[in-house]
Amino acid sequence: RRLVKTADVVVESYQPGYMGALGLGYAGLSQINPRMILVSITHFGQSGPYRDFQSCDMVASALGGQMSLCGEPQLPSLKPFANQAYSSACLFAANGVLLALWQRHTSGRGQHVDISIQECVAATLDHALVRYFYQGEVAQRQGSLHWNSAFRIFPCRDGYILLSLFQHWETLVEWLDDEAMAEDLLDKKWRD
């Protein structure tokens, strides 16, 4: 309570309702400092049917839809590298803080920013959501091929290479030509 008197932002990740039960929820803290912004980062947000469920990064990736798009089409889903669900939630929380600070500049009041890790994961699926809502297309796993076929990761003798034909066609052709493998790709008809 002493620290909140001068704090701009308080970030917490307790179970929903825990801080409120201690009198340290947004209602209690905003009485001490009306300009304070409280950011609550939880697995499923402060309200809703899953608010009391336990979770982890992999569960958030699965329930947010991210895992359904990771991996080869003929194999089971893969967990994305590292803790991407948690990292996404942190980025959304940082954006929420910046927006709340901007709003506070106008209103003079703080606010409660409620971050659901699972919802943040779902929001990262920008291409999948747009394709579903506007084209009725359900995105599928495509391995290392990008959803719009703009690039793919290929195995090599010494690791992997990302080839992007979307922006760097000339670079690819020059590289293949240096290896005497360009064949007819040097023809101008392939530039379009």
CSV table of C-alpha atoms in Angstrom, one decimal:
chain,number,residue,atom,x,y,z
A,1,ARG,CA,0.0,0.0,0.0
A,2,ARG,CA,2.9,2.3,0.7
A,3,LEU,CA,4.5,1.7,-2.7
A,4,VAL,CA,1.2,2.1,-4.5
A,5,LYS,CA,1.0,5.7,-3.4
A,6,THR,CA,3.7,6.7,-5.9
A,7,ALA,CA,3.5,3.8,-8.4
A,8,ASP,CA,2.5,4.4,-12.0
A,9,VAL,CA,2.0,0.7,-12.7
A,10,VAL,CA,1.5,-2.5,-10.6
A,11,VAL,CA,1.9,-5.8,-12.4
A,12,GLU,CA,0.6,-9.0,-10.8
A,13,SER,CA,0.1,-12.6,-11.8
A,14,TYR,CA,-1.9,-14.2,-8.9
A,15,GLN,CA,-5.0,-16.3,-9.4
A,16,PRO,CA,-8.1,-14.2,-10.2
A,17,GLY,CA,-9.6,-12.8,-7.0
A,18,TYR,CA,-6.6,-13.3,-4.8
A,19,MET,CA,-5.5,-9.7,-4.8
A,20,GLY,CA,-9.1,-8.5,-4.2
A,21,ALA,CA,-9.4,-10.8,-1.3
A,22,LEU,CA,-6.4,-9.1,0.3
A,23,GLY,CA,-7.9,-5.7,-0.4
A,24,LEU,CA,-5.3,-5.2,-3.0
A,25,GLY,CA,-7.4,-5.5,-6.1
A,26,TYR,CA,-8.0,-2.6,-8.4
A,27,ALA,CA,-10.9,-1.2,-6.3
A,28,GLY,CA,-8.7,-1.1,-3.2
A,29,LEU,CA,-5.5,0.1,-4.8
A,30,SER,CA,-7.2,2.9,-6.9
A,31,GLN,CA,-8.5,4.4,-3.6
A,32,ILE,CA,-4.9,4.8,-2.5
A,33,ASN,CA,-3.8,6.1,-5.9
A,34,PRO,CA,-6.5,6.8,-8.5
A,35,ARG,CA,-3.8,7.3,-11.2
A,36,MET,CA,-2.3,3.8,-10.7
A,37,ILE,CA,-2.6,1.2,-13.5
A,38,LEU,CA,-3.0,-2.4,-12.3
A,39,VAL,CA,-2.0,-5.1,-14.8
A,40,SER,CA,-3.2,-8.6,-14.1
A,41,ILE,CA,-1.7,-11.4,-16.1
A,42,THR,CA,-3.4,-14.7,-15.7
A,43,HIS,CA,-3.9,-17.9,-17.7
A,44,PHE,CA,-7.5,-17.2,-18.7
A,45,GLY,CA,-8.3,-13.7,-17.5
A,46,GLN,CA,-10.2,-12.3,-14.4
A,47,SER,CA,-13.6,-13.6,-15.5
A,48,GLY,CA,-15.1,-16.3,-17.6
A,49,PRO,CA,-15.6,-20.1,-17.3
A,50,TYR,CA,-11.9,-20.9,-17.1
A,51,ARG,CA,-10.7,-18.2,-14.8
A,52,ASP,CA,-9.9,-20.6,-11.9
A,53,PHE,CA,-8.3,-23.3,-14.1
A,54,GLN,CA,-4.5,-23.9,-13.8
A,55,SER,CA,-2.4,-23.8,-16.9
A,56,CYS,CA,1.1,-23.5,-18.4
A,57,ASP,CA,2.7,-22.2,-21.5
A,58,MET,CA,2.0,-25.4,-23.5
A,59,VAL,CA,-1.7,-25.5,-22.4
A,60,ALA,CA,-2.1,-21.8,-23.4
A,61,SER,CA,-0.5,-22.6,-26.8
A,62,ALA,CA,-2.9,-25.5,-27.3
A,63,LEU,CA,-6.1,-23.7,-26.1
A,64,GLY,CA,-5.2,-20.5,-27.9
A,65,GLY,CA,-4.9,-22.4,-31.2
A,66,GLN,CA,-1.2,-21.9,-31.8
A,67,MET,CA,-0.2,-25.6,-31.5
A,68,SER,CA,-2.8,-26.6,-34.1
A,69,LEU,CA,-0.7,-24.8,-36.7
A,70,CYS,CA,2.7,-26.0,-35.6
A,71,GLY,CA,4.3,-29.1,-37.2
A,72,GLU,CA,4.0,-31.3,-40.2
A,73,PRO,CA,0.5,-31.9,-41.6
A,74,GLN,CA,0.7,-35.7,-41.2
A,75,LEU,CA,2.1,-35.6,-37.6
A,76,PRO,CA,0.7,-34.5,-34.3
A,77,SER,CA,1.0,-30.8,-33.3
A,78,LEU,CA,4.2,-29.4,-31.9
A,79,LYS,CA,4.7,-27.1,-29.0
A,80,PRO,CA,6.2,-23.8,-30.3
A,81,PHE,CA,9.8,-23.1,-29.3
A,82,ALA,CA,10.4,-21.6,-25.9
A,83,ASN,CA,7.6,-20.0,-23.9
A,84,GLN,CA,5.9,-18.1,-26.7
A,85,ALA,CA,2.5,-17.9,-24.9
A,86,TYR,CA,4.1,-16.2,-21.9
A,87,SER,CA,6.2,-14.0,-24.1
A,88,SER,CA,3.1,-13.0,-26.1
A,89,ALA,CA,1.2,-12.1,-22.9
A,90,CYS,CA,4.1,-9.9,-21.8
A,91,LEU,CA,4.0,-8.0,-25.1
A,92,PHE,CA,0.3,-7.5,-24.9
A,93,ALA,CA,0.6,-6.4,-21.2
A,94,ALA,CA,3.3,-3.9,-22.2
A,95,ASN,CA,1.0,-2.5,-25.0
A,96,GLY,CA,-1.8,-2.4,-22.5
A,97,VAL,CA,0.3,-0.4,-20.1
A,98,LEU,CA,1.2,2.1,-22.8
A,99,LEU,CA,-2.4,2.5,-23.9
A,100,ALA,CA,-3.5,2.9,-20.2
A,101,LEU,CA,-0.8,5.6,-19.6
A,102,TRP,CA,-2.0,7.4,-22.7
A,103,GLN,CA,-5.6,7.3,-21.5
A,104,ARG,CA,-4.5,8.4,-18.1
A,105,HIS,CA,-2.8,11.4,-19.7
A,106,THR,CA,-6.3,12.5,-20.9
A,107,SER,CA,-8.5,11.3,-18.1
A,108,GLY,CA,-6.2,11.6,-15.1
A,109,ARG,CA,-7.3,8.1,-13.9
A,110,GLY,CA,-5.7,4.8,-14.0
A,111,GLN,CA,-7.3,1.5,-14.9
A,112,HIS,CA,-7.2,-2.3,-14.6
A,113,VAL,CA,-5.6,-4.1,-17.6
A,114,ASP,CA,-6.8,-7.7,-17.7
A,115,ILE,CA,-4.4,-9.9,-19.7
A,116,SER,CA,-5.5,-13.5,-20.5
A,117,ILE,CA,-2.5,-15.5,-21.7
A,118,GLN,CA,-4.8,-17.8,-23.7
A,119,GLU,CA,-6.5,-14.9,-25.4
A,120,CYS,CA,-3.1,-13.3,-26.3
A,121,VAL,CA,-2.1,-16.6,-28.0
A,122,ALA,CA,-5.3,-16.6,-30.0
A,123,ALA,CA,-4.6,-13.0,-31.0
A,124,THR,CA,-1.2,-13.9,-32.5
A,125,LEU,CA,-2.9,-16.1,-35.1
A,126,ASP,CA,-3.7,-13.1,-37.2
A,127,HIS,CA,-3.6,-14.8,-40.6
A,128,ALA,CA,-5.6,-17.9,-39.3
A,129,LEU,CA,-8.3,-15.7,-37.9
A,130,VAL,CA,-8.6,-13.4,-40.9
A,131,ARG,CA,-8.7,-16.4,-43.3
A,132,TYR,CA,-11.4,-18.1,-41.2
A,133,PHE,CA,-13.7,-15.1,-40.6
A,134,TYR,CA,-13.4,-13.6,-44.2
A,135,GLN,CA,-12.9,-16.7,-46.3
A,136,GLY,CA,-14.3,-19.5,-44.2
A,137,GLU,CA,-10.9,-21.3,-44.5
A,138,VAL,CA,-9.6,-23.3,-41.5
A,139,ALA,CA,-5.8,-23.0,-41.4
A,140,GLN,CA,-3.9,-26.3,-41.4
A,141,ARG,CA,-0.4,-27.3,-40.4
A,142,GLN,CA,2.0,-26.8,-43.3
A,143,GLY,CA,5.4,-27.8,-41.7
A,144,SER,CA,8.0,-25.2,-42.5
A,145,LEU,CA,6.0,-23.7,-45.4
A,146,HIS,CA,4.7,-20.3,-44.6
A,147,TRP,CA,0.9,-20.0,-44.8
A,148,ASN,CA,1.0,-17.9,-48.0
A,149,SER,CA,3.8,-20.0,-49.5
A,150,ALA,CA,6.2,-17.0,-49.4
A,151,PHE,CA,9.0,-18.9,-47.7
A,152,ARG,CA,10.0,-22.3,-46.4
A,153,ILE,CA,12.8,-23.7,-44.2
A,154,PHE,CA,14.9,-26.5,-45.9
A,155,PRO,CA,17.4,-28.9,-44.3
A,156,CYS,CA,21.0,-28.6,-45.5
A,157,ARG,CA,24.2,-30.5,-44.9
A,158,ASP,CA,25.3,-28.1,-42.2
A,159,GLY,CA,21.9,-27.0,-40.7
A,160,TYR,CA,18.9,-25.3,-42.2
A,161,ILE,CA,18.2,-22.4,-44.6
A,162,LEU,CA,15.2,-20.1,-44.9
A,163,LEU,CA,14.4,-19.4,-48.6
A,164,SER,CA,12.0,-16.5,-49.2
A,165,LEU,CA,11.0,-16.2,-52.8
A,166,PHE,CA,8.6,-13.5,-51.8
A,167,GLN,CA,11.2,-10.7,-51.8
A,168,HIS,CA,14.5,-12.1,-52.8
A,169,TRP,CA,14.0,-13.9,-56.1
A,170,GLU,CA,17.1,-12.4,-57.7
A,171,THR,CA,19.3,-13.3,-54.7
A,172,LEU,CA,18.2,-17.0,-55.0
A,173,VAL,CA,18.8,-17.1,-58.7
A,174,GLU,CA,22.3,-15.5,-58.3
A,175,TRP,CA,23.1,-18.0,-55.6
A,176,LEU,CA,21.9,-21.0,-57.8
A,177,ASP,CA,23.8,-19.5,-60.8
A,178,ASP,CA,27.0,-19.4,-58.7
A,179,GLU,CA,26.5,-23.1,-58.0
A,180,ALA,CA,25.8,-23.8,-61.7
A,181,MET,CA,22.2,-24.8,-60.7
A,182,ALA,CA,20.1,-22.0,-62.0
A,183,GLU,CA,19.3,-23.6,-65.4
A,184,ASP,CA,16.4,-21.7,-67.0
A,185,LEU,CA,15.7,-19.6,-63.9
A,186,LEU,CA,17.9,-16.9,-65.4
A,187,ASP,CA,15.2,-16.4,-68.1
A,188,LYS,CA,13.3,-13.1,-67.5
A,189,LYS,CA,9.9,-14.9,-67.7
A,190,TRP,CA,10.5,-16.1,-64.1
A,191,ARG,CA,10.8,-12.6,-62.6
A,192,ASP,CA,7.0,-12.0,-62.7
